[in-house]
Short mmCIF file of C-alpha atoms in Angstrom, two decimals:
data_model
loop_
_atom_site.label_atom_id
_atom_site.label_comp_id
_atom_site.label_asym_id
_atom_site.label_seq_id
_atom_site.Cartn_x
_atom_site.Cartn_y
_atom_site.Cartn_z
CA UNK A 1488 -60.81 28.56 36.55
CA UNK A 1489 -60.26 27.98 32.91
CA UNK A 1490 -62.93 27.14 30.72
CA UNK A 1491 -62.64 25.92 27.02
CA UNK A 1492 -62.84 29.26 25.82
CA UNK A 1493 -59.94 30.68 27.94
CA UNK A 1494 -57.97 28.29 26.73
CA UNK A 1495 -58.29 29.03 23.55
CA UNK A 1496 -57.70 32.51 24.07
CA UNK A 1497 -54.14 31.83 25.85
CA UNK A 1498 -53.17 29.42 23.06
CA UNK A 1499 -53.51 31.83 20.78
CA UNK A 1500 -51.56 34.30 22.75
CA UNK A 1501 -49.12 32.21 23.30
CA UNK A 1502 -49.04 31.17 20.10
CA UNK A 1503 -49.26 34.66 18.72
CA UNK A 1504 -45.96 35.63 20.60
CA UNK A 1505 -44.15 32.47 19.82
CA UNK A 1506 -44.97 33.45 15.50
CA UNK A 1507 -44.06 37.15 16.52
CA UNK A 1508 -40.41 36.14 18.09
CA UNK A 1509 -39.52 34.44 15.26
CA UNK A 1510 -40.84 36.42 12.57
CA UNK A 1511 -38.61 39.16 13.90
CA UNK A 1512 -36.01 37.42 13.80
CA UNK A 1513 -36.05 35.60 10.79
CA UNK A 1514 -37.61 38.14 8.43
CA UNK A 1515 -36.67 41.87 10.59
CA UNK A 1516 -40.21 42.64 9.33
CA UNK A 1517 -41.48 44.76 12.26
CA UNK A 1518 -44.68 45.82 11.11
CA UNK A 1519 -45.40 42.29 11.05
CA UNK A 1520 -44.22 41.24 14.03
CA UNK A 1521 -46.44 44.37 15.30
CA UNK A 1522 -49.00 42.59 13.79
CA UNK A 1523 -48.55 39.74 15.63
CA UNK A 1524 -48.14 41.11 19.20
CA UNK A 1525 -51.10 42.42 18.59
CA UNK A 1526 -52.76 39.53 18.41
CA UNK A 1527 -51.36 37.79 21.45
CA UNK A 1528 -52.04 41.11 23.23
CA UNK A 1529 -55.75 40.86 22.14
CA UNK A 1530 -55.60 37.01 23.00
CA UNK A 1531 -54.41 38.18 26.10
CA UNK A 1532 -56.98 40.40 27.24
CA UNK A 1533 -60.07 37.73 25.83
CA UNK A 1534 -58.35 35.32 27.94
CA UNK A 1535 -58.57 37.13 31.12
CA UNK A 1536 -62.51 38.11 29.88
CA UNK A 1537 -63.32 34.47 29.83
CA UNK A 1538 -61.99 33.32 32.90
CA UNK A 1539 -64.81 31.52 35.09
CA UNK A 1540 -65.18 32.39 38.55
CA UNK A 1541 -65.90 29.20 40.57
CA UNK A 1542 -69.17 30.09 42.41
CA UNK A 1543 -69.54 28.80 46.28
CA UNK A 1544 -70.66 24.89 46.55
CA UNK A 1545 -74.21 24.08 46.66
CA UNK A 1546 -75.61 22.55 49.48
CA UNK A 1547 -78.72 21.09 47.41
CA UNK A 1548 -77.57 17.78 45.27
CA UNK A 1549 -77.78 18.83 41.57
CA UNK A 1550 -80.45 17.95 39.55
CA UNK A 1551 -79.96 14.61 37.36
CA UNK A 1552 -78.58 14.72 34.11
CA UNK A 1553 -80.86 13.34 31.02
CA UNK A 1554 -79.38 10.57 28.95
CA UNK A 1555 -78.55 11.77 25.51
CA UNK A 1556 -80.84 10.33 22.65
CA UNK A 1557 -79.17 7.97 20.41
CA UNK A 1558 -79.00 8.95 16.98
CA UNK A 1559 -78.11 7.22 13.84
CA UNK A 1560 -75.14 7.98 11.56
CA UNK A 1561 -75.86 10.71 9.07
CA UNK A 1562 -74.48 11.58 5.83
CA UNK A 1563 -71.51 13.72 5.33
CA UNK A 1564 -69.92 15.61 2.39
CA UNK A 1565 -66.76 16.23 4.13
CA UNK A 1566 -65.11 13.00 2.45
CA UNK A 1567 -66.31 13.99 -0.67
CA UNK A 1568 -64.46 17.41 0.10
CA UNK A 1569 -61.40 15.17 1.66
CA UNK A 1570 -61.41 14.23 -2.05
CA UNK A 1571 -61.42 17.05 -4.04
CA UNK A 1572 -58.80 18.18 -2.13
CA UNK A 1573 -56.50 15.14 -2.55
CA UNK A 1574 -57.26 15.75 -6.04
CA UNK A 1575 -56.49 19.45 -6.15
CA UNK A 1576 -53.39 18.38 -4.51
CA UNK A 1577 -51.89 16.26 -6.79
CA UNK A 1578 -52.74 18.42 -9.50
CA UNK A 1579 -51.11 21.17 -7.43
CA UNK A 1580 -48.04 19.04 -7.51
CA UNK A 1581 -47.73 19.28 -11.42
CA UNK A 1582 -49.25 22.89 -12.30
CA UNK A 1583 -48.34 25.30 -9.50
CA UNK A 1584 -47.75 26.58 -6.08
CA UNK A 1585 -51.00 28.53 -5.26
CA UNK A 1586 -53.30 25.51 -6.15
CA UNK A 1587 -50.96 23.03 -3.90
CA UNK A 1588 -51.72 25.78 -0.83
CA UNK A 1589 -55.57 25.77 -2.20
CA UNK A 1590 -56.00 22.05 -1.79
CA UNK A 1591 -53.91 22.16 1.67
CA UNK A 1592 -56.78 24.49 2.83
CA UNK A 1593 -59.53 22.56 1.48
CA UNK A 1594 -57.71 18.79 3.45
CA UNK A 1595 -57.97 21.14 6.19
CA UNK A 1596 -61.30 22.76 6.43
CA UNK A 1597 -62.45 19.14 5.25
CA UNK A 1598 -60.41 16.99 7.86
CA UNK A 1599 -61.75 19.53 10.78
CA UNK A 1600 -65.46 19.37 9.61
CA UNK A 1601 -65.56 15.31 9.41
CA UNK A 1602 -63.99 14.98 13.11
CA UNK A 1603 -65.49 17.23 14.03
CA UNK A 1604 -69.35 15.70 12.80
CA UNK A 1605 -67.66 12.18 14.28
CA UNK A 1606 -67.28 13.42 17.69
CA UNK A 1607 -70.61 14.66 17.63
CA UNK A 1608 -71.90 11.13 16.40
CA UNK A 1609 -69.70 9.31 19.10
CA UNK A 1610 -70.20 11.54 22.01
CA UNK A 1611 -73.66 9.96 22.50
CA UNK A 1612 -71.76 6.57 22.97
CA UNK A 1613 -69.23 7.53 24.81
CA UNK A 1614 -68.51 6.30 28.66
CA UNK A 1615 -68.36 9.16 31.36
CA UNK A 1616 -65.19 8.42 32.10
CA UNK A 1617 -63.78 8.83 28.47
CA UNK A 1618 -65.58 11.97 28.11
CA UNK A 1619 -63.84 13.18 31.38
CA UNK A 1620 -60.65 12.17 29.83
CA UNK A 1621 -61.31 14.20 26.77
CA UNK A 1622 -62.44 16.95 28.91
CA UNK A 1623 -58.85 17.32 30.46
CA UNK A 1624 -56.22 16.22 27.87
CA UNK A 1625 -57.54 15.85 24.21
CA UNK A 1626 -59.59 19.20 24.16
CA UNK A 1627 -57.43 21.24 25.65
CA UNK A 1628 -54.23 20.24 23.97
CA UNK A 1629 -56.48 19.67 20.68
CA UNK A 1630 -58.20 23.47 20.38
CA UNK A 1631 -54.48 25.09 20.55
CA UNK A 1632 -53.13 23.34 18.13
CA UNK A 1633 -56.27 24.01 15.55
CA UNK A 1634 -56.04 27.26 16.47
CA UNK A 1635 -51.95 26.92 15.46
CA UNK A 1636 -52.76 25.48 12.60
CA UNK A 1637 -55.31 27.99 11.37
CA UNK A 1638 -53.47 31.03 12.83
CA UNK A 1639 -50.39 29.63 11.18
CA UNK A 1640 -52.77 29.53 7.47
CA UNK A 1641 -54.15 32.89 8.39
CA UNK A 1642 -50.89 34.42 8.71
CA UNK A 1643 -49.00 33.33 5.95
CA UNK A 1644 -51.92 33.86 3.39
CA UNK A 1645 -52.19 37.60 4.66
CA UNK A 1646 -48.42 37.96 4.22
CA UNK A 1647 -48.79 36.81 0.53
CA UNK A 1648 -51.10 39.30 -0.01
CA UNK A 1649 -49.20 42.07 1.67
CA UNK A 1650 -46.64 40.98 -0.59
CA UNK A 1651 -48.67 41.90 -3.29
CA UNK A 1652 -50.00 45.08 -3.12
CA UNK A 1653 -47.76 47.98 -3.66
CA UNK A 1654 -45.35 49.39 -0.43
CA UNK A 1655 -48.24 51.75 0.54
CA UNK A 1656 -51.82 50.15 0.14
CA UNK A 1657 -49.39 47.10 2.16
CA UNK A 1658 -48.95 49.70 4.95
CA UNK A 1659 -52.55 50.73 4.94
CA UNK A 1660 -54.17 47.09 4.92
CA UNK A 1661 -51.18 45.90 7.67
CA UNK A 1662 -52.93 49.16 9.79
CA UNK A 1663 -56.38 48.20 9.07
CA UNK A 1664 -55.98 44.67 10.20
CA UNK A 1665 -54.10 45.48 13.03
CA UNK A 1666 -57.04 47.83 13.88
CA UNK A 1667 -59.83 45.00 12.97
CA UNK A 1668 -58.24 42.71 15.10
CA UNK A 1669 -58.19 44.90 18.01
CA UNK A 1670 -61.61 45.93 18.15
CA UNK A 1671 -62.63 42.16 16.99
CA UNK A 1672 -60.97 40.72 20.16
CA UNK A 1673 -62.10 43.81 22.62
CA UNK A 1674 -65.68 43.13 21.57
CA UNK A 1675 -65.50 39.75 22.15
CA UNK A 1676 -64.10 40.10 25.63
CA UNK A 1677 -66.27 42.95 26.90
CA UNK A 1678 -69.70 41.81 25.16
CA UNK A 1679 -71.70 38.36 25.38
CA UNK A 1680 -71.43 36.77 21.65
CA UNK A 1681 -72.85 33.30 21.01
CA UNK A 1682 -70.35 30.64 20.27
CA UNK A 1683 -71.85 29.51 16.55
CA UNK A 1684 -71.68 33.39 15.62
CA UNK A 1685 -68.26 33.83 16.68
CA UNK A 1686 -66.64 30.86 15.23
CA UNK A 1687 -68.74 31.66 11.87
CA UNK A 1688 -68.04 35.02 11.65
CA UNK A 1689 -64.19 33.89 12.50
CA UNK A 1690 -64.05 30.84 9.97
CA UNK A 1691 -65.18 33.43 7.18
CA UNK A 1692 -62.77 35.77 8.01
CA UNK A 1693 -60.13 33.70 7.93
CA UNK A 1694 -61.45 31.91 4.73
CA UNK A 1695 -61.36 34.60 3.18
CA UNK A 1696 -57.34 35.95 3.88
CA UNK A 1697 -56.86 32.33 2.70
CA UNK A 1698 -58.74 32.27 -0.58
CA UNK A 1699 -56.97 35.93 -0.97
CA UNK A 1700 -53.42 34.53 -0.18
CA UNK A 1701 -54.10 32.11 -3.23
CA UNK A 1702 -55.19 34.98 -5.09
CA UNK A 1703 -51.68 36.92 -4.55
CA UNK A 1704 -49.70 33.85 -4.41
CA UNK A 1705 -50.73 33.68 -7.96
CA UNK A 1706 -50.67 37.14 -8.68
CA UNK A 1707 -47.12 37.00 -7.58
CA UNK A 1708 -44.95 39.37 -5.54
CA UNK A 1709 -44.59 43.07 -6.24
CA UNK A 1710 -41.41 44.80 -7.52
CA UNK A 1711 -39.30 45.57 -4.53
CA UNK A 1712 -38.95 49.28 -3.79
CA UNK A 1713 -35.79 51.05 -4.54
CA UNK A 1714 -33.30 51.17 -1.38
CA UNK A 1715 -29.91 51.94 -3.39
CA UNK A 1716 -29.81 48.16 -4.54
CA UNK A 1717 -29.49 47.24 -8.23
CA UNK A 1718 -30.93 44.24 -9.21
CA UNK A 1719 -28.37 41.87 -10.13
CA UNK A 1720 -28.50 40.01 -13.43
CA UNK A 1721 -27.44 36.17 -14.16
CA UNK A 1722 -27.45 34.62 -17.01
CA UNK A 1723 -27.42 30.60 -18.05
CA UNK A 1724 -25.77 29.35 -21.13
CA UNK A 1725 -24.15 26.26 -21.83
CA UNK A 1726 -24.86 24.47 -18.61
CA UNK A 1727 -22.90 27.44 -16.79
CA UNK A 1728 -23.63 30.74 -15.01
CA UNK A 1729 -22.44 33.92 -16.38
CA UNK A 1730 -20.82 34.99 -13.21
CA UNK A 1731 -19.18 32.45 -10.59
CA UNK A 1732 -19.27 35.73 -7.58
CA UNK A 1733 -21.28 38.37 -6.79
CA UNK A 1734 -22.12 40.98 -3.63
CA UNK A 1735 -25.09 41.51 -2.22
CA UNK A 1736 -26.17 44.01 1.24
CA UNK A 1737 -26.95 42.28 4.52
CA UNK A 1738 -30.85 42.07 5.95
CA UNK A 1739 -32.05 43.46 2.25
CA UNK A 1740 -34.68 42.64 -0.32
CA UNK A 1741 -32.76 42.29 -3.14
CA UNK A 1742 -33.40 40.92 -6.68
CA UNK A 1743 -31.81 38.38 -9.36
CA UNK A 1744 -33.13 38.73 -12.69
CA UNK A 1745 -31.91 35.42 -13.88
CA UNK A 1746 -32.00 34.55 -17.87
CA UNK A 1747 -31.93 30.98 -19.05
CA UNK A 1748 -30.39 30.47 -22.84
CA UNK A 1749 -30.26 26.72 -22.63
CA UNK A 1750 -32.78 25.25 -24.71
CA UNK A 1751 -35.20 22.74 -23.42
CA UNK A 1752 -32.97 22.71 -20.36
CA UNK A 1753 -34.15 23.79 -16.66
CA UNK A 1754 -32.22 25.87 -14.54
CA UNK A 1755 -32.29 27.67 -11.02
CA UNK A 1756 -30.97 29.99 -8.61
CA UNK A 1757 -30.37 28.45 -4.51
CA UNK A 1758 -28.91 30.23 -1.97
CA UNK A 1759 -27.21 27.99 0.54
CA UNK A 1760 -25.81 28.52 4.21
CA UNK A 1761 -23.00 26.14 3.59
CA UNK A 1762 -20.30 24.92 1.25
CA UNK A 1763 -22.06 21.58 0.72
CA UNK A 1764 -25.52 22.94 -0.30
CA UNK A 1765 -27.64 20.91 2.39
CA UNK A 1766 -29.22 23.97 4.56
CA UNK A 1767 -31.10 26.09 1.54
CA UNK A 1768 -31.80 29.84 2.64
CA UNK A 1769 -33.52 30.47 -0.84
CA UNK A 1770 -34.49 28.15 -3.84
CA UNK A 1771 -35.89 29.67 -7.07
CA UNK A 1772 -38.52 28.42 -8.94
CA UNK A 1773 -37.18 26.24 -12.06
CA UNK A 1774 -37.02 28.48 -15.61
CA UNK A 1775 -37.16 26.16 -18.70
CA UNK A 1776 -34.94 27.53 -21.51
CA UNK A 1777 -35.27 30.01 -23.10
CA UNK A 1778 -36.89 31.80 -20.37
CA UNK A 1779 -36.45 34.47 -17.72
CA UNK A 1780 -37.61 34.89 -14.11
CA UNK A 1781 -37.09 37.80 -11.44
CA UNK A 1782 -35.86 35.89 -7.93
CA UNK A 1783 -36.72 38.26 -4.77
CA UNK A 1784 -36.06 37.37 -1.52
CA UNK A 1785 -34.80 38.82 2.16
CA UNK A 1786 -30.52 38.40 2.17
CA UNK A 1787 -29.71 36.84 5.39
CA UNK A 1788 -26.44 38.67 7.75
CA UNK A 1789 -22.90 38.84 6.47
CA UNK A 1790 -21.19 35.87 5.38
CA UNK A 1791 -20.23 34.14 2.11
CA UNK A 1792 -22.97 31.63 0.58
CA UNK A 1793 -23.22 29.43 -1.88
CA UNK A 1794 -25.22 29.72 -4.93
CA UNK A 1795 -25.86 26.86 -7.46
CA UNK A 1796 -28.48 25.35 -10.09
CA UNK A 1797 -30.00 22.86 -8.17
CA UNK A 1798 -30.59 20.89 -11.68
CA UNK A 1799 -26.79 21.12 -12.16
CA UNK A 1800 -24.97 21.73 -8.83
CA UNK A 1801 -21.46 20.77 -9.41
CA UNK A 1802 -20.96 22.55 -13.11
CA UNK A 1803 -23.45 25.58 -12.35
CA UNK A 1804 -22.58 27.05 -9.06
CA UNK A 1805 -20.82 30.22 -7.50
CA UNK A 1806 -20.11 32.22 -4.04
CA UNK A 1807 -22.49 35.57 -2.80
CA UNK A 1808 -20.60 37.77 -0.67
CA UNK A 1809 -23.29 39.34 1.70
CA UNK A 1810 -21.81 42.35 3.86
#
């Protein structure tokens, strides 16, 4: 039979093969898509753990169940928290991309901890019949997609820091995750843990990947490697690129070092799929004038793309020839 905690296990499985599949495919990253099937794997094997055996009916009527005590509303700070994280957020909006992701985190952790304290307060209220209901359908279908959510949070905050740290120390912390998660997910299969440790000792270690994908979203990306591809340089002048074509390798990480000249003017550099710029495969962060910023990103398969200012896309734009 599966209990709550199997569930949550498969979900995450699931879930972890699902994120694997089309990180593959979409980045060709396989030590993170290792990552990843590691995870279900481990998901896997805790899921099986948890299973509950359905023991043999009882001839003896059970005992009666107490009536839960009423209790009366308490305080909460998670709307305060709600708040500062709206706040963050709109701030976010105006400064940068690290504090938007920041304040997402905090909504988040926020939203979860005030339904979660409100379903505690309402539970005592609640008719049997409800609570069967939410037994069945909202708690089953509700702990997979929190743990979505978070995985989802968890996952693209450790990739920002992998991004980060030089080609080597990336390998080395990708290994020692992979490792930590593995003997994380064994232990909690194959040894009795209390529930409040677990999800504490789980809600730190994801909190902190999170506040450390901030960190390195801020920090920025490193300098890619050198695989045989020269950076390619752009320049803006005069409301018009330097260069209307350029080549660039297939399945890459290449870079753009893209130069503004235009005074008091802000410019881009998108990468679109098609001719009339409406499916965007990369969009560069806007470079006032003067000004200079280095645009990396993963080239997608062979093909010819369009690139454009997204501030100016009918007098600033050009074709990328990706082979």
């Amino acid at each position: 039979m599966f209990t709550v905690e199997s569930r949550l296990f498969l979900g995450t499985s699931v879930v972890g093969v699902v994120l694997a599949v089309a990180y593959l495919v979409g980045t060709h990253d396989r030590m993170g898509a290792a990552l990843l099937f590691g995870l279900a794997v481990a998901g896997l094997l805790a899921t099986v753990r948890s299973l509950d055996i359905v023991p043999a009916p009882s001839l003896t009527a059970p005992p009666p169940r107490r009536a839960r005590p009423e209790r009366s509303p308490r305080a909460t700070p998670w709307p305060v928290a709600a708040a500062v994280g709206l706040s963050l957020l709109l701030v976010g909006v105006v400064v940068d991309t690290p504090l938007m992701v920041f304040a997402i985190a905090v909504l988040g952790v926020a939203g979860a901890g005030w339904l979660a304290e409100a379903w505690r307060d309402h539970l005592d209220r609640t008719r049997p019949e409800a609570l069967l209901a939410t037994e069945r359908v909202v708690f089953p279908a509700g702990v997979p997609l929190l743990a979505l959510v978070g995985i989802a949070a968890t996952v693209i905050s450790f990739s920002r820091i992998l991004l980060a740290l030089p080609e080597k120390a990336a390998t080395g912390t990708a290994l020692v995750a992979a490792m930590a998660v593995l003997v994380a997910m064994a232990t909690v299969a194959t040894r009795p843990i209390r529930t409040p440790v677990l999800l504490g000792g789980a809600s730190v270690a994801a909190l902190a990947i999170v506040i450390g994908g901030v960190v390195a979203a801020g920090v920025g990306e490193r300098t890619f490697e050198g695989r045989g591809v020269a950076p390619v340089r752009v320049v803006a002048k005069g409301t018009a690129f330097n260069r209307t074509s350029f080549t660039l390798p297939a399945h890459s990480g290449v870079e753009i070092r893209f130069d503004n000249r235009d005074s008091a003017i802000q410019h881009n550099i998108s990468l679109y799929s098609d001719a009339t710029g409406t499916k965007p495969i990369y969009q560069g962060d806007a470079v006032a004038g003067p000004g200079s910023r280095d645009y990396r990103f993963i080239t997608p398969g062979p093909g010819t793309y369009l690139y454009r200012c997204d501030f100016h896309p009918t007098a600033m734009k050009g074709t990328v020839q990706i082979h």
